[in-house]
Short mmCIF file of C-alpha atoms in Angstrom, two decimals:
data_model
loop_
_atom_site.label_atom_id
_atom_site.label_comp_id
_atom_site.label_asym_id
_atom_site.label_seq_id
_atom_site.Cartn_x
_atom_site.Cartn_y
_atom_site.Cartn_z
CA UNK A 1 -14.03 -28.20 6.91
CA UNK A 2 -14.47 -24.50 6.14
CA UNK A 3 -10.78 -23.83 6.83
CA UNK A 4 -9.71 -26.78 4.67
CA UNK A 5 -11.82 -25.53 1.75
CA UNK A 6 -10.37 -22.03 2.14
CA UNK A 7 -6.82 -23.36 2.19
CA UNK A 8 -7.41 -25.45 -0.94
CA UNK A 9 -8.88 -22.39 -2.66
CA UNK A 10 -5.89 -20.28 -1.68
CA UNK A 11 -3.50 -22.88 -3.07
CA UNK A 12 -5.41 -22.93 -6.34
CA UNK A 13 -5.31 -19.15 -6.58
CA UNK A 14 -1.56 -19.16 -5.98
CA UNK A 15 -1.18 -21.55 -8.91
CA UNK A 16 -2.55 -18.92 -11.27
CA UNK A 17 0.79 -17.11 -11.06
CA UNK A 18 1.04 -13.68 -12.62
CA UNK A 19 -2.60 -13.70 -13.73
CA UNK A 20 -3.61 -13.15 -10.10
CA UNK A 21 -1.27 -10.20 -9.58
CA UNK A 22 -2.02 -6.51 -9.87
CA UNK A 23 -0.38 -3.09 -10.21
CA UNK A 24 -1.22 0.25 -8.60
CA UNK A 25 -0.81 2.31 -11.75
CA UNK A 26 -2.89 5.50 -11.53
CA UNK A 27 -3.54 8.33 -9.08
CA UNK A 28 -6.06 11.14 -9.45
CA UNK A 29 -7.77 13.86 -7.46
CA UNK A 30 -11.22 13.03 -6.17
CA UNK A 31 -12.70 9.73 -7.30
CA UNK A 32 -11.46 9.77 -10.89
CA UNK A 33 -9.58 6.72 -12.08
CA UNK A 34 -6.70 8.69 -13.55
CA UNK A 35 -4.20 8.01 -16.31
CA UNK A 36 -1.79 5.10 -15.80
CA UNK A 37 1.67 6.30 -14.75
CA UNK A 38 0.89 10.00 -15.07
CA UNK A 39 1.39 10.58 -11.33
CA UNK A 40 2.48 7.08 -10.25
CA UNK A 41 6.07 5.99 -10.74
CA UNK A 42 6.37 3.24 -13.32
CA UNK A 43 7.70 -0.05 -11.98
CA UNK A 44 9.91 -2.39 -14.00
CA UNK A 45 8.88 -5.78 -12.58
CA UNK A 46 5.53 -5.97 -14.40
CA UNK A 47 3.05 -7.25 -11.78
CA UNK A 48 5.49 -9.23 -9.66
CA UNK A 49 5.51 -8.60 -5.91
CA UNK A 50 8.37 -7.53 -3.67
CA UNK A 51 9.16 -10.16 -1.04
CA UNK A 52 12.44 -8.97 0.56
CA UNK A 53 11.84 -7.04 3.79
CA UNK A 54 15.32 -5.50 3.59
CA UNK A 55 14.98 -4.20 0.03
CA UNK A 56 14.64 -0.49 -0.85
CA UNK A 57 12.16 -1.70 -3.48
CA UNK A 58 9.62 -1.89 -0.63
CA UNK A 59 9.40 1.90 -0.84
CA UNK A 60 8.10 2.43 -4.37
CA UNK A 61 8.46 -0.96 -6.09
CA UNK A 62 11.18 -2.20 -8.42
CA UNK A 63 12.28 0.64 -10.71
CA UNK A 64 10.47 3.28 -8.65
CA UNK A 65 13.39 4.87 -6.81
CA UNK A 66 13.08 8.11 -8.80
CA UNK A 67 10.35 9.99 -10.60
CA UNK A 68 11.73 9.96 -14.13
CA UNK A 69 8.97 11.26 -16.38
CA UNK A 70 6.33 11.08 -13.63
CA UNK A 71 4.33 14.27 -13.08
CA UNK A 72 3.42 15.62 -9.64
CA UNK A 73 -0.25 15.97 -8.72
CA UNK A 74 -1.44 19.13 -6.95
CA UNK A 75 -3.70 18.36 -3.99
CA UNK A 76 -5.02 20.61 -1.27
CA UNK A 77 -4.76 19.53 2.35
CA UNK A 78 -7.98 17.63 3.00
CA UNK A 79 -8.55 16.81 -0.68
CA UNK A 80 -9.70 13.32 -1.68
CA UNK A 81 -7.62 11.18 -4.01
CA UNK A 82 -7.93 7.77 -5.64
CA UNK A 83 -5.45 5.05 -6.55
CA UNK A 84 -6.55 2.73 -9.36
CA UNK A 85 -5.16 -0.70 -10.27
CA UNK A 86 -5.01 -2.54 -13.57
CA UNK A 87 -7.14 -5.25 -11.94
CA UNK A 88 -8.74 -5.52 -8.53
CA UNK A 89 -6.67 -6.59 -5.54
CA UNK A 90 -7.06 -10.34 -5.53
CA UNK A 91 -5.09 -11.63 -2.55
CA UNK A 92 -6.31 -11.35 1.03
CA UNK A 93 -4.38 -8.95 3.23
CA UNK A 94 -4.39 -5.35 4.41
CA UNK A 95 -4.00 -2.29 2.19
CA UNK A 96 -2.27 0.76 3.67
CA UNK A 97 -1.38 4.33 2.73
CA UNK A 98 1.85 6.09 3.68
CA UNK A 99 3.35 9.52 3.00
CA UNK A 100 6.93 10.83 3.09
CA UNK A 101 7.86 14.49 2.69
CA UNK A 102 10.47 15.13 0.03
CA UNK A 103 13.37 17.44 0.92
CA UNK A 104 12.81 19.23 -2.40
CA UNK A 105 11.04 17.92 -5.52
CA UNK A 106 9.14 14.67 -5.12
CA UNK A 107 10.42 13.52 -8.52
CA UNK A 108 13.99 13.56 -7.19
CA UNK A 109 13.24 11.83 -3.88
CA UNK A 110 14.11 8.17 -3.32
CA UNK A 111 11.95 7.71 -0.24
CA UNK A 112 14.87 7.12 2.14
CA UNK A 113 13.49 9.60 4.70
CA UNK A 114 10.71 9.26 7.24
CA UNK A 115 7.33 7.74 6.41
CA UNK A 116 4.05 8.07 8.28
CA UNK A 117 0.89 6.03 7.78
CA UNK A 118 -2.41 7.77 7.03
CA UNK A 119 -4.80 4.82 6.64
CA UNK A 120 -5.25 1.06 6.92
CA UNK A 121 -7.88 -1.06 5.24
CA UNK A 122 -7.82 -3.89 7.77
CA UNK A 123 -10.14 -6.90 7.87
CA UNK A 124 -13.60 -6.55 9.36
CA UNK A 125 -14.61 -9.47 11.59
CA UNK A 126 -18.27 -10.47 11.78
CA UNK A 127 -19.76 -13.77 12.85
CA UNK A 128 -16.42 -15.53 12.84
CA UNK A 129 -15.61 -14.39 9.31
CA UNK A 130 -13.04 -11.85 8.12
CA UNK A 131 -13.86 -9.57 5.21
CA UNK A 132 -11.02 -7.84 3.36
CA UNK A 133 -11.28 -4.67 1.27
CA UNK A 134 -10.42 -6.09 -2.16
CA UNK A 135 -11.13 -3.49 -4.86
CA UNK A 136 -9.74 -1.93 -8.03
CA UNK A 137 -9.83 1.60 -6.59
CA UNK A 138 -8.87 2.95 -3.17
CA UNK A 139 -9.89 6.46 -2.14
CA UNK A 140 -8.88 8.52 0.87
CA UNK A 141 -8.01 12.13 1.78
CA UNK A 142 -4.82 14.09 2.40
CA UNK A 143 -4.58 14.95 6.13
CA UNK A 144 -5.48 18.62 6.68
CA UNK A 145 -2.81 19.22 9.30
CA UNK A 146 0.35 18.17 7.46
CA UNK A 147 2.84 20.80 6.25
CA UNK A 148 2.57 21.97 2.66
CA UNK A 149 5.19 20.61 0.29
CA UNK A 150 5.94 17.74 -2.04
CA UNK A 151 5.43 14.16 -0.90
CA UNK A 152 5.57 10.58 -2.00
CA UNK A 153 2.13 9.07 -1.49
CA UNK A 154 2.57 5.32 -1.17
CA UNK A 155 -0.02 2.54 -1.29
CA UNK A 156 0.75 -1.06 -0.38
CA UNK A 157 -1.13 -4.33 -0.48
CA UNK A 158 0.32 -7.03 1.78
CA UNK A 159 -0.77 -10.41 0.42
CA UNK A 160 -0.91 -13.08 3.14
CA UNK A 161 -3.16 -15.48 1.25
CA UNK A 162 -0.71 -18.39 1.24
CA UNK A 163 0.31 -19.36 4.81
CA UNK A 164 3.76 -20.90 5.02
CA UNK A 165 4.98 -19.04 1.95
CA UNK A 166 6.70 -15.65 1.90
CA UNK A 167 4.11 -12.84 2.04
CA UNK A 168 3.98 -10.56 -1.00
CA UNK A 169 4.04 -6.77 -1.21
CA UNK A 170 2.35 -4.91 -4.06
CA UNK A 171 3.43 -1.28 -3.91
CA UNK A 172 2.99 1.96 -5.84
CA UNK A 173 4.17 5.53 -5.22
CA UNK A 174 2.43 8.65 -6.42
CA UNK A 175 4.01 12.10 -6.42
CA UNK A 176 1.93 14.88 -4.90
CA UNK A 177 2.31 18.56 -4.09
CA UNK A 178 0.24 19.45 -1.01
CA UNK A 179 -0.92 23.04 -0.70
CA UNK A 180 -2.82 24.71 2.11
CA UNK A 181 -1.54 22.42 4.84
CA UNK A 182 -2.03 23.82 8.33
CA UNK A 183 0.75 21.86 10.02
CA UNK A 184 4.19 23.22 10.84
CA UNK A 185 5.71 20.14 12.47
CA UNK A 186 6.33 16.57 11.42
CA UNK A 187 3.62 13.91 11.61
CA UNK A 188 4.30 11.06 14.05
CA UNK A 189 5.00 8.21 14.43
CA UNK A 190 7.43 7.73 11.56
CA UNK A 191 9.35 4.76 10.22
CA UNK A 192 11.98 3.98 7.63
CA UNK A 193 11.26 1.71 4.69
CA UNK A 194 12.80 -0.84 4.70
CA UNK A 195 12.82 -1.31 8.46
CA UNK A 196 9.15 -0.72 9.25
CA UNK A 197 8.18 -4.37 8.80
CA UNK A 198 9.63 -7.40 10.58
CA UNK A 199 9.34 -11.09 9.76
CA UNK A 200 8.03 -11.60 13.30
CA UNK A 201 5.15 -9.11 13.00
CA UNK A 202 1.90 -10.95 13.81
CA UNK A 203 0.24 -9.29 10.83
CA UNK A 204 2.99 -10.59 8.59
CA UNK A 205 2.91 -14.19 9.79
CA UNK A 206 -0.86 -14.54 10.34
CA UNK A 207 -2.63 -17.66 9.11
CA UNK A 208 -5.94 -16.32 7.86
CA UNK A 209 -7.48 -19.80 7.56
CA UNK A 210 -6.86 -21.09 11.09
CA UNK A 211 -8.25 -19.58 14.31
CA UNK A 212 -8.32 -16.14 12.68
CA UNK A 213 -10.31 -13.81 14.92
CA UNK A 214 -8.20 -10.64 15.14
CA UNK A 215 -5.51 -8.90 13.15
CA UNK A 216 -2.93 -6.14 13.62
CA UNK A 217 -1.71 -4.45 10.43
CA UNK A 218 2.11 -4.34 10.27
CA UNK A 219 3.84 -0.98 10.49
CA UNK A 220 3.29 2.09 12.64
CA UNK A 221 -0.01 3.32 14.01
CA UNK A 222 -2.04 5.61 11.76
CA UNK A 223 -1.26 9.32 12.06
CA UNK A 224 -4.27 11.52 12.79
CA UNK A 225 -4.53 15.29 12.94
#
């Protein structure tokens, strides 16, 4: 009965359409909420998700291939940062952070190079229930051991709230300049986007309302110093 109620609720939420969607629109140092689109590339699809696993829009959202008028945020290696949304993440699914080092200026970089993952907010299982991290702000820290330079800092929410339908990706890219990094090599493992996610990934096809007791977030393992 519990699973049936959850599935009915998920169907009702899906019917809300765009009202249940959200945009990663601000990035700031520390725990500040930041100014929308000051350091985050502005997307052009309003709050619609990306659903095509082969699309370059998976990198930085529709319209986010280049920096345009986006500024680049200075962060020290080990500094905290916060992404803020226009409304809290509403759909169940993991939230992940990725970085990709730009060959020169982050504003000119399209994200076609290598990406590494620095954090996952995966579900927490307790007493047969899964709890997702659904918030309007997500804070983390820049790894201390990465090389200094300019990066795209990417956040993604994978919405798997509607089993049987195509999962949805909500993505935003910030531009950051990392100073004081102690690393001289390249973080590993790395992936290309698109290419990092497959339609057969268990975390992509999971039914969160039926026999849901474990979960593996799609993509590479998290890089640690």
